[in-house]
Coordinates of C-alpha atoms and ligand atoms in Angstrom, one line a residue:
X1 CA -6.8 3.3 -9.5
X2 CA -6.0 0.1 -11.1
X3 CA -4.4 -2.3 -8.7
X4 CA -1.9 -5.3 -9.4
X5 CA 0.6 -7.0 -8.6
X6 CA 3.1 -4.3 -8.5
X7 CA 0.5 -2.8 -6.3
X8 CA 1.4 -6.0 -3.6
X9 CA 5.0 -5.3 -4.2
X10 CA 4.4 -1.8 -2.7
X11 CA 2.4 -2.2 0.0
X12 CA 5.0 -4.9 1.5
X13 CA 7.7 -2.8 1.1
X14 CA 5.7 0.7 2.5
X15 CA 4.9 -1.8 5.1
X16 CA 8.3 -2.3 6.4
X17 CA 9.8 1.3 5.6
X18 CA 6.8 2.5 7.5
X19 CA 7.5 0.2 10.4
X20 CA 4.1 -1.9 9.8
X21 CA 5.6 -5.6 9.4
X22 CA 8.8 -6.9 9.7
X23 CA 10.3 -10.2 8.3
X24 CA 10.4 -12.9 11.9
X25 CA 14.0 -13.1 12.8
X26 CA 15.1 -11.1 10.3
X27 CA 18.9 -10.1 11.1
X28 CA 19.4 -14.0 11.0
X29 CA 18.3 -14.3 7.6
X30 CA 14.4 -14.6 8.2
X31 CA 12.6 -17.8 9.3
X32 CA 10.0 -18.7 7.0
X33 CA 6.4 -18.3 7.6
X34 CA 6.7 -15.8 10.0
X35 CA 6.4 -12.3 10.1
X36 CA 6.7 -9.8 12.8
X37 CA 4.5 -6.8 13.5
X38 CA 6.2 -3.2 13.9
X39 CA 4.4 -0.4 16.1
X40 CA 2.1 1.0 13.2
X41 CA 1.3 -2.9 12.5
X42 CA 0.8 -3.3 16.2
X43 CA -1.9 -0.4 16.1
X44 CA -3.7 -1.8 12.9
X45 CA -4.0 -5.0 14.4
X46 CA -5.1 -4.1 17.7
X47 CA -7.5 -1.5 15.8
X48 CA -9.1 -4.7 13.7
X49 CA -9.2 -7.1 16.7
X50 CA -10.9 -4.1 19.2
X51 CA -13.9 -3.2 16.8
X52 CA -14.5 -7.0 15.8
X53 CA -14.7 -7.9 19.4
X54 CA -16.8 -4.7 19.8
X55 CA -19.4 -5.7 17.0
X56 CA -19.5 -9.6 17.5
X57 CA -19.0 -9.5 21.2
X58 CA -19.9 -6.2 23.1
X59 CA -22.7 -4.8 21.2
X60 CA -24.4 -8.0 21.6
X61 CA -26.3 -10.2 24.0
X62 CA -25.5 -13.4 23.0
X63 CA -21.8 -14.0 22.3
X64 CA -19.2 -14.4 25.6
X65 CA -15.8 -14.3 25.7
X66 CA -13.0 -16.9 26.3
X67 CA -9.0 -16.7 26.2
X68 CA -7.9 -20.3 26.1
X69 CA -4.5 -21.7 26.7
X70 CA -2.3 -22.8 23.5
X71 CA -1.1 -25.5 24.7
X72 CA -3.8 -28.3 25.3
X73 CA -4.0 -31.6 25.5
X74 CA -3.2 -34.0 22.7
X75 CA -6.1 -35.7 23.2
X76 CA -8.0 -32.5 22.3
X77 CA -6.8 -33.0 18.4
X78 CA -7.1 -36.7 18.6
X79 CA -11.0 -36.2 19.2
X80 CA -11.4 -33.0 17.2
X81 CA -10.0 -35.2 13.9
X82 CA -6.8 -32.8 13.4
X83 CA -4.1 -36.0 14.1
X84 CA -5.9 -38.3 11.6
X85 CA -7.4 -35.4 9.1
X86 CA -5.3 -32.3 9.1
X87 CA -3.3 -32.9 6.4
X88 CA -2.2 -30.8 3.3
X89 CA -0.6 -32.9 -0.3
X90 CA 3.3 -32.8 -0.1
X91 CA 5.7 -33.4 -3.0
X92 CA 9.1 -33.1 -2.7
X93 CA 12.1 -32.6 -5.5
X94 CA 13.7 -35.6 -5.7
X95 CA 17.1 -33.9 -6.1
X96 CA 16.9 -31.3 -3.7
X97 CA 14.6 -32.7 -1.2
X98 CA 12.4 -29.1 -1.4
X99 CA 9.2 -29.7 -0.2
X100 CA 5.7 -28.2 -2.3
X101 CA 1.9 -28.2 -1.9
X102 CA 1.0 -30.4 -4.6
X103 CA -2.4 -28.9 -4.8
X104 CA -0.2 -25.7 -5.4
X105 CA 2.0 -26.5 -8.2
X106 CA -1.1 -27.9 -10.1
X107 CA -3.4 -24.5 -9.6
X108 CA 0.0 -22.8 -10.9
X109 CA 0.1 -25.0 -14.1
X110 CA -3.7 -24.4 -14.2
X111 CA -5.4 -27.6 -12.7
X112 CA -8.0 -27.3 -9.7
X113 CA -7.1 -29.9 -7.2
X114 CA -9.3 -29.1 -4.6
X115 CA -11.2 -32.5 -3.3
X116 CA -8.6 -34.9 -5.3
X117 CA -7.4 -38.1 -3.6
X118 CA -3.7 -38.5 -3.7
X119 CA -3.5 -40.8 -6.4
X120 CA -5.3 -38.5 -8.5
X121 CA -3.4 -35.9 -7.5
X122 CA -0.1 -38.0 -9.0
X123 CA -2.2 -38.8 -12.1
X124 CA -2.5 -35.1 -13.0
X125 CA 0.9 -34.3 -11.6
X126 CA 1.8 -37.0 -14.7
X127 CA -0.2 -36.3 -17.4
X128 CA 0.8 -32.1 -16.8
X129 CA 4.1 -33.3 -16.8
X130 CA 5.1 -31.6 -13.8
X131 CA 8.5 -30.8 -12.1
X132 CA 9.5 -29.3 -9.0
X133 CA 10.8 -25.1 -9.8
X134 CA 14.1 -26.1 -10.4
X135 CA 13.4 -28.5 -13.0
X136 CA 14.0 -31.9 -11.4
X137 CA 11.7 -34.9 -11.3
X138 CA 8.5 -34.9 -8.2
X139 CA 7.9 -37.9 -5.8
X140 CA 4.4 -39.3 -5.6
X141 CA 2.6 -37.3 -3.2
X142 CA 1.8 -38.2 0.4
X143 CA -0.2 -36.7 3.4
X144 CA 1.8 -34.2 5.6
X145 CA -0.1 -32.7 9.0
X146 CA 0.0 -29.1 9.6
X147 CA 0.5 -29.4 13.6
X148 CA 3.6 -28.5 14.7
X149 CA 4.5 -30.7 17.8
X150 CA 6.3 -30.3 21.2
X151 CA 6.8 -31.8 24.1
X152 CA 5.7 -30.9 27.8
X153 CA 7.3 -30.5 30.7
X154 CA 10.4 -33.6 31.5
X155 CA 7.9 -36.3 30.0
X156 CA 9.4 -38.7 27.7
X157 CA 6.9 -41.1 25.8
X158 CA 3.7 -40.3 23.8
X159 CA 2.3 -39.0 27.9
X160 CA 4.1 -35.8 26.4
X161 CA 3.7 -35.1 22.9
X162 CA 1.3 -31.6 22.5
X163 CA 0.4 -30.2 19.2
X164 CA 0.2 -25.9 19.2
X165 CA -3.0 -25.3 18.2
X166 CA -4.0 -25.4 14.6
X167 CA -7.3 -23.3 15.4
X168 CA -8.4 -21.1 18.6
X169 CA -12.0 -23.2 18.3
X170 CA -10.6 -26.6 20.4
X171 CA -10.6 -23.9 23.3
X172 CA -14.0 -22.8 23.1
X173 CA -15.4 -26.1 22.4
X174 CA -13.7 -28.0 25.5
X175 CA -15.0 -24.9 27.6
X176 CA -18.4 -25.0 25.8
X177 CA -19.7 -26.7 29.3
X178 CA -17.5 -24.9 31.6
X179 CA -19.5 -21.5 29.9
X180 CA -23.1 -23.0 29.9
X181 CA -22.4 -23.6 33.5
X182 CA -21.2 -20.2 35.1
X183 CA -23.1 -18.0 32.3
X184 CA -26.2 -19.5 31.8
X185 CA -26.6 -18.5 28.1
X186 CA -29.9 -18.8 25.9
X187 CA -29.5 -20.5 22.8
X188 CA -28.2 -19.6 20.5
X189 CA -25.4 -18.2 21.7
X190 CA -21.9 -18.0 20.9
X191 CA -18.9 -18.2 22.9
X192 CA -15.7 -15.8 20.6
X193 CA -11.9 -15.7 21.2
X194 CA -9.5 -14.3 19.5
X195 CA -5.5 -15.9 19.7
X196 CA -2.6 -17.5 17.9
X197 CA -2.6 -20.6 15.7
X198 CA 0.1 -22.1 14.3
X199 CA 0.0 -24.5 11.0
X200 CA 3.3 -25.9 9.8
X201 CA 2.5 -24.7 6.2
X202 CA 4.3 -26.6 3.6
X203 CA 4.6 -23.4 1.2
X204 CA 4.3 -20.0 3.6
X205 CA 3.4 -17.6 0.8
X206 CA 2.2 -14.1 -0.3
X207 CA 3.0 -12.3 3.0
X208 CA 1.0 -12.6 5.6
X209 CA -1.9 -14.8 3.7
X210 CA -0.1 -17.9 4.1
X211 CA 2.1 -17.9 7.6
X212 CA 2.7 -20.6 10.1
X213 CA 1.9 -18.2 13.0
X214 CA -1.0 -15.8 12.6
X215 CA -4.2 -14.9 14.6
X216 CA -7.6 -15.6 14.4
X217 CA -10.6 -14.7 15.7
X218 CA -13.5 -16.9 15.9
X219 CA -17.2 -17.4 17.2
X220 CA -18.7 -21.4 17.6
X221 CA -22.4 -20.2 18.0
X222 CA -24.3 -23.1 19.4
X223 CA -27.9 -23.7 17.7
X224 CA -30.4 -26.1 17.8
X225 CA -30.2 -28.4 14.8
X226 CA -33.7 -27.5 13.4
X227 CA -32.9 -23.6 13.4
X228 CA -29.2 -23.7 12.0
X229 CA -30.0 -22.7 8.4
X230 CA -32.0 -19.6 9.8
X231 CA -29.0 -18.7 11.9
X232 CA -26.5 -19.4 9.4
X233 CA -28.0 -16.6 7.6
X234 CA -28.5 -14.5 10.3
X235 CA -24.8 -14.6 10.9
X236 CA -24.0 -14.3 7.2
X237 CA -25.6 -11.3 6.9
X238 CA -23.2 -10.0 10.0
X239 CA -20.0 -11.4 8.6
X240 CA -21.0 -8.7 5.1
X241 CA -21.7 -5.8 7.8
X242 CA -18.1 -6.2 9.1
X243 CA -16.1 -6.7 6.4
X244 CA -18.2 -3.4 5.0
X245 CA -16.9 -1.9 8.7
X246 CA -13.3 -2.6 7.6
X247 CA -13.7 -0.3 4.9
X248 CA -14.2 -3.2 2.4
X249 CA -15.5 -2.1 -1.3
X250 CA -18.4 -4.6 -1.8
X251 CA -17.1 -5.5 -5.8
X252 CA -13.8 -6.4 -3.8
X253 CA -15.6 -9.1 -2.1
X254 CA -17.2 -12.4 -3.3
X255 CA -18.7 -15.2 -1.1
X256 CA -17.6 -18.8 -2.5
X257 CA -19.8 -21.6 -1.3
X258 CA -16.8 -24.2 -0.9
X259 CA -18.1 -27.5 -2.6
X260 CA -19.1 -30.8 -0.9
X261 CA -15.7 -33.0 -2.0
X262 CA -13.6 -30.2 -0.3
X263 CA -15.4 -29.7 3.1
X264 CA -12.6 -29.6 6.2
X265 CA -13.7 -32.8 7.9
X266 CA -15.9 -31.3 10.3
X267 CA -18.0 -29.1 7.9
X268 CA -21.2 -29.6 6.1
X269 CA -21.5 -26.5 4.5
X270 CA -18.9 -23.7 4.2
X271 CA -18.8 -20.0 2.6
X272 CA -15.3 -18.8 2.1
X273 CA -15.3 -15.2 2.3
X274 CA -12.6 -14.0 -0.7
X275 CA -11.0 -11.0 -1.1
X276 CA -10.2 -9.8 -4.2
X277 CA -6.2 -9.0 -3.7
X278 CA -4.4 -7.3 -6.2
X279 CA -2.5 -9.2 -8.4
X280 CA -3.4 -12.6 -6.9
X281 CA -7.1 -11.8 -7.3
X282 CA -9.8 -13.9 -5.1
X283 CA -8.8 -15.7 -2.7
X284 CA -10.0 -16.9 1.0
X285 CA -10.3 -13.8 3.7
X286 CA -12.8 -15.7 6.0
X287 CA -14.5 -19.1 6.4
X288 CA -18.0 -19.5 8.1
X289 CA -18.6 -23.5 8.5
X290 CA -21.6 -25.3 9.6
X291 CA -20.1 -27.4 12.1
X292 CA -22.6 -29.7 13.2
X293 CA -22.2 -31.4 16.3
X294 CA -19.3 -32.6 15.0
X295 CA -16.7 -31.4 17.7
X296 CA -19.2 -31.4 21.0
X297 CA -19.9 -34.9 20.0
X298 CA -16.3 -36.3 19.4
X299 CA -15.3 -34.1 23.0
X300 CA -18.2 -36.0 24.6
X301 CA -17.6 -39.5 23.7
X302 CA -13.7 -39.5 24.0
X303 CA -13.9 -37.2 27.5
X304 CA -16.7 -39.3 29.1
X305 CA -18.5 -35.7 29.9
X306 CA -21.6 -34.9 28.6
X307 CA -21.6 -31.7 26.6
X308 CA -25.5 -31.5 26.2
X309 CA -27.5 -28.2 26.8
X310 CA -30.3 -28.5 29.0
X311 CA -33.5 -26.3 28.3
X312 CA -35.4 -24.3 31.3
X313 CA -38.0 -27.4 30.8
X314 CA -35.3 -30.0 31.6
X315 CA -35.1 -31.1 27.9
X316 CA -31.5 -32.4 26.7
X317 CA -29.8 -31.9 23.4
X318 CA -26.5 -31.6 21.8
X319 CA -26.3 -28.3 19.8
X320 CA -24.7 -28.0 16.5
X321 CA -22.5 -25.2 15.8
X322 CA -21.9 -22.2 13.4
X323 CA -18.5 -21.1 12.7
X324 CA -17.1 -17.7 11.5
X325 CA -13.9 -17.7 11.6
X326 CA -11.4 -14.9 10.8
X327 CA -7.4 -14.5 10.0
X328 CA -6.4 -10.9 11.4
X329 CA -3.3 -11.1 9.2
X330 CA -5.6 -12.1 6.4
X331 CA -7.8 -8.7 7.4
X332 CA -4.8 -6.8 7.9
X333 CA -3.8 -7.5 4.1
X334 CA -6.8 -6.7 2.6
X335 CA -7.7 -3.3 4.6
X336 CA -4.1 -2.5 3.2
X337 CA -5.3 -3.9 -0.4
X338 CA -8.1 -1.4 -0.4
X339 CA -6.9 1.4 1.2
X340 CA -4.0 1.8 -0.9
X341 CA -3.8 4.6 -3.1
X342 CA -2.2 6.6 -5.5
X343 CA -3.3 10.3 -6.9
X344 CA -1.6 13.0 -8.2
X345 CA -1.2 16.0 -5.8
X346 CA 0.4 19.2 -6.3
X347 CA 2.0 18.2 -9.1
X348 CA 3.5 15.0 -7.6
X349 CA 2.5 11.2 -7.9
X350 CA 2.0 10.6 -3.7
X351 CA 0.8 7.2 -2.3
X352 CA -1.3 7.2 0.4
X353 CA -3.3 4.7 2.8
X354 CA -7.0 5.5 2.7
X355 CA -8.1 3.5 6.0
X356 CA -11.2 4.2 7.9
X357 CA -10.5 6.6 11.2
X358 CA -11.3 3.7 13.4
X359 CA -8.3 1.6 11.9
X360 CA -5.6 3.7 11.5
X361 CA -2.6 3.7 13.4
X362 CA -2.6 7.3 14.2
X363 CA -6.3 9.1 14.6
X364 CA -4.4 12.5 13.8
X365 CA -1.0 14.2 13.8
X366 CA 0.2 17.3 15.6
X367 CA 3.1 19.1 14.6
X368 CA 4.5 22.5 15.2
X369 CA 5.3 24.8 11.9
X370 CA 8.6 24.9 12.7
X371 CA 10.8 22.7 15.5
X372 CA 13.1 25.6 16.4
X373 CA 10.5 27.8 17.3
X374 CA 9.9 27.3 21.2
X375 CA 6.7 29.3 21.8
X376 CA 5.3 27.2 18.6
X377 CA 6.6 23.7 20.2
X378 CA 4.6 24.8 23.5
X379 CA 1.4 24.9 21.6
X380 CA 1.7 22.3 19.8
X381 CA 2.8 20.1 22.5
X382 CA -0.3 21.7 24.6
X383 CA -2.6 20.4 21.5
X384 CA -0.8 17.1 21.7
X385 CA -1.5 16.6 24.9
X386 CA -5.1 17.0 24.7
X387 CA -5.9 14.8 21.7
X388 CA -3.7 12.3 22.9
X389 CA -5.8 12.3 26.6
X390 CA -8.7 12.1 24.9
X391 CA -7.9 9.4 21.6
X392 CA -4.6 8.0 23.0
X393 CA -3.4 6.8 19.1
X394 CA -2.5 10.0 18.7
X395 CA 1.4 11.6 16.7
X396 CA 3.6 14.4 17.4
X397 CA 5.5 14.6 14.5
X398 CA 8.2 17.7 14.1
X399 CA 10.4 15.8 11.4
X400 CA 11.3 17.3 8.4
X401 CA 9.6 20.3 6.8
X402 CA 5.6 20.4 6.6
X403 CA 5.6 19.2 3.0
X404 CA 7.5 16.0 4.1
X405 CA 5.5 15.5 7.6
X406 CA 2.4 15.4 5.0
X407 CA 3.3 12.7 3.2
X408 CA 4.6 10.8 6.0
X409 CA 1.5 11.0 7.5
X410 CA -0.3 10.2 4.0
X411 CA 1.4 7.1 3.7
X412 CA 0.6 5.2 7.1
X413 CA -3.3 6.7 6.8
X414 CA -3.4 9.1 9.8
X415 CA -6.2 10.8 8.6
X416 CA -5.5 14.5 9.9
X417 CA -2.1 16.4 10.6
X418 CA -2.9 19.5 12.7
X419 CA -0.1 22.7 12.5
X420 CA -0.1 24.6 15.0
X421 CA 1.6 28.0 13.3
X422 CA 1.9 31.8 14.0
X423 CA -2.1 32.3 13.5
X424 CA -2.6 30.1 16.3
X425 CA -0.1 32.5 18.2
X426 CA -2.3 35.7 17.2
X427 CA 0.8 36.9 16.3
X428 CA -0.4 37.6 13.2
X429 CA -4.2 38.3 12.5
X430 CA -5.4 38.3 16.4
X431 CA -9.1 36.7 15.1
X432 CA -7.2 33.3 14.3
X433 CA -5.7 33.2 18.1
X434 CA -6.2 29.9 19.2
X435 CA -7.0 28.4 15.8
X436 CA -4.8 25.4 13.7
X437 CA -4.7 24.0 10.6
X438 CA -6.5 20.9 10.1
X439 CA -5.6 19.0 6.8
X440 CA -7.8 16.1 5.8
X441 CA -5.3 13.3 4.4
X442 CA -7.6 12.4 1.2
X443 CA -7.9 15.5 -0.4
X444 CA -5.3 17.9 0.7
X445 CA -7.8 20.2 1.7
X446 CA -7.0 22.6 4.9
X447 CA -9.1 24.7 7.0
X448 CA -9.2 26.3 10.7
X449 CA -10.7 24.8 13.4
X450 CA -10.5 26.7 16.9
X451 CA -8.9 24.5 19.6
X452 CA -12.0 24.3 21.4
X453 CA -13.3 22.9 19.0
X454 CA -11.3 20.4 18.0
X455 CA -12.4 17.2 20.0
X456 CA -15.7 17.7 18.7
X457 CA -14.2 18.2 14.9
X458 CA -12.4 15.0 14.8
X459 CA -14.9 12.6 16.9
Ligands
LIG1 N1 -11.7 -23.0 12.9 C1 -11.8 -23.0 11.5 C2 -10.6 -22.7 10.8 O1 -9.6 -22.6 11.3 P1 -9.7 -22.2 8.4 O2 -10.5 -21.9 7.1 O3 -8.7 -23.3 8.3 O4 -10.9 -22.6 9.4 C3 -9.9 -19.8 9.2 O5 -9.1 -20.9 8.9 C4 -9.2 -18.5 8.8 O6 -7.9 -18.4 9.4 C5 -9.0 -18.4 7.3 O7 -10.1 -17.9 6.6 C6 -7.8 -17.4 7.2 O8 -8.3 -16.1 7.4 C7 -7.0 -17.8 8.5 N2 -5.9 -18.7 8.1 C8 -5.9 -20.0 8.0 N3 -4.7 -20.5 7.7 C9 -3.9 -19.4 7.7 C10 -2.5 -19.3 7.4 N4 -1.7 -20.3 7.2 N5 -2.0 -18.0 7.4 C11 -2.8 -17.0 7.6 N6 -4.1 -17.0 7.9 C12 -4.6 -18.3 7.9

């Protein structure tokens, strides 16, 4: 099916009838930038996060774990270049004082302002003739940082200004020595964490792409400098295996190789991973830097403490570092891009979510024929009880009739509904005792499978 914007529109709003993602604050008017994640959103994302920490973690030798705190010291960003470089081009309306991404407006009006100094930025703002949405006049445009600040503890004084972290990678790089130490890894190796960051976006946008508190997940994989272009591709090729794991269509996805005048200030080279989104078409789902020894270096020389590796053979060096790094809202958004669909069935236009078993909220559905039917309950609740020991993410669902259990089910992706009717009862034609219904969600198709058999069926 052709997808567009009106495609977006529908997914956001099956998201929130569906209980998948919530507005932040909502019943006091929403705060902006922030969106909270309902129990079928809850499922997805613990879903995404479990198998990419199962592929890029457990199912290999080389990559350890780490769970950092948020809160670090400020003299983490000072040395990492986030308090002099982190910045994104504000404007403001000079009536109204509302605030826009400069860079923003001008891609709107058609002008790529990737890479431009701000006075080049006002030039173009000029010569476009550009004004804020409602019409009123822009002021020249000036460097805004995206760390949101707090204080610590009762400390008044710069001693207690910390930033929330603008990227989980500060953690792993300030414990880069602390896991060399108790791990003893070969190089390469990467260390991986997944957790919040927070970036005081200027313009939150587009549902989750664009938030000011999301998640990501990231691997620094430390390299010697002379191997890092084999590794990069090495790691290239297993950033295209995952995204084909979520269920990606490979058209959907294009790898952009970010050019030199737009670098973040710690990269050398980087490949933004774009998604193809409907409506909005490409647009960044990942970003895999070439760090360098940028951030091991800066930690070194402002903390004193040497971050070198030393070989078996007593040989020191400072590694450089690769970088994938991944937003799960970002991945949540375009799983639910693809796996949106709508068909014709029965007559009836139905939308459904076509995610991969290993992502959806709900592995299957159990449901008796009908609720008032006690010895039909039992059964079903019998069947319940095994899927659910075995698969845990698993729905009783007695709502409704069957028609409208079906399309419930459709719609948040469970992949089989199981009805457990008067066949499974023998009541009817003894040879089906102890048999159900399995429907498969994508093409309406049903067929018996004995109980016994079911574990096996749906693995
Ligand atoms: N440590 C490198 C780093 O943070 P980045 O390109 O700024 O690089 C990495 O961010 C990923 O984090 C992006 O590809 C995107 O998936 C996600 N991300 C970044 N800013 C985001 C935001 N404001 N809202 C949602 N996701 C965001």
């Amino acid at each position: 099916m052709e997808k567009s914007a009106d495609t977006m529109e529908k997914i956001v709003s099956l998201c929130k009838r569906r209980g998948f993602v919530f507005q932040g604050s909502e019943i006091y008017g929403g705060l902006k930038g922030t969106w909270d994640l309902g129990p079928l959103g809850v499922s997805l994302n613990n879903n995404i996060k479990r198998e990419w920490w199962k592929m890029f973690v457990d199912n290999r030798e080389d990559m350890y774990g780490l769970d950092a705190a948020i809160l670090m010291n400020a003299k983490v960003w000072e040395a990492s270049g986030h308090v002099a470089g982190f910045f994104d081009p504000l404007v403001e309306d000079v009536k109204t004082g509302e605030r826009f991404r400069a860079d923003h407006l001008l891609k709107d009006a058609g002008v790529d302002a990737d890479g431009m100094s701000l006075e080049e930025i006002d030039a173009e703002i000029s010569k476009n003739n550009l004004k804020s949405p409602k019409g009123n006049d822009l002021s020249p445009s000036r460097q805004f940082n995206m760390m949101f600040e707090s204080r610590i503890g009762a400390t008044a004084g710069p001693e207690g200004k910390v930033y929330l972290r603008p990227e989980t990678a500060q953690g792993i790089f300030v414990n880069f020595k602390n896991v060399v130490d108790t791990m003893s890894p070969k190089i390469p190796f990467g260390i991986a964490q997944i957790g919040k960051a927070f970036r005081n976006e200027i313009a939150p946008r587009e549902f989750l792409f664009r938030v000011r508190e999301f998640e990501q997940m990231e691997i620094e994989y430390f390299v010697k400098e002379s191997d890092w272009e084999a590794e990069y591709e090495k790691l290239r090729l297993d950033i295209v295996k995952w995204h084909e794991h979520l269920g990606l269509a490979a058209e959907n996805i294009r790898e952009y190789e970010v050019p030199e005048n737009d670098l973040a200030h710690y990269s050398k080279r980087t490949i933004d991973f774009e998604y193809n989104y409907p409506g909005k078409g490409f647009d960044e789902l990942a970003g895999f830097a070439y760090r360098t020894d940028h951030d091991l270096k800066n930690h070194m020389d402002a903390s004193g403490q040497s971050m070198e590796y030393i070989e078996p053979d007593g040989s020191r060096f400072l590694p450089h570092v690769l970088e994938p790094s991944f937003g799960v809202g970002r991945a949540i958004t375009a799983v639910l891009c693809e796996a949106y669909t709508e068909d014709e069935m029965n007559g009836e236009v139905r939308s459904f979510l076509k995610l991969p078993a290993h992502l959806a909220p709900y592995r299957v559905a159990v449901s008796p024929l009908l609720k008032n039917k006690p010895e039909l309950v039992d059964k079903a609740r019998t069947v319940f009880g095994l899927l659910k020991a075995e698969f845990g993410n698993v729905a009783y669902d007695e709502n409704g009739n069957i028609g409208k259990r079906y399309r419930r089910q459709d719609e948040i992706g469970t992949p089989y509904c199981i009805v457990i009717d008067f066949e499974t009862l023998g009541q009817e034609k003894p040879e089906l005792a102890d048999t159900v219904t399995v429907r498969n969600r994508d093409t309406g198709e049903q067929e018996r499978v004995a109980i016994a058999d079911l574990l096996a069926y749906l693995k």
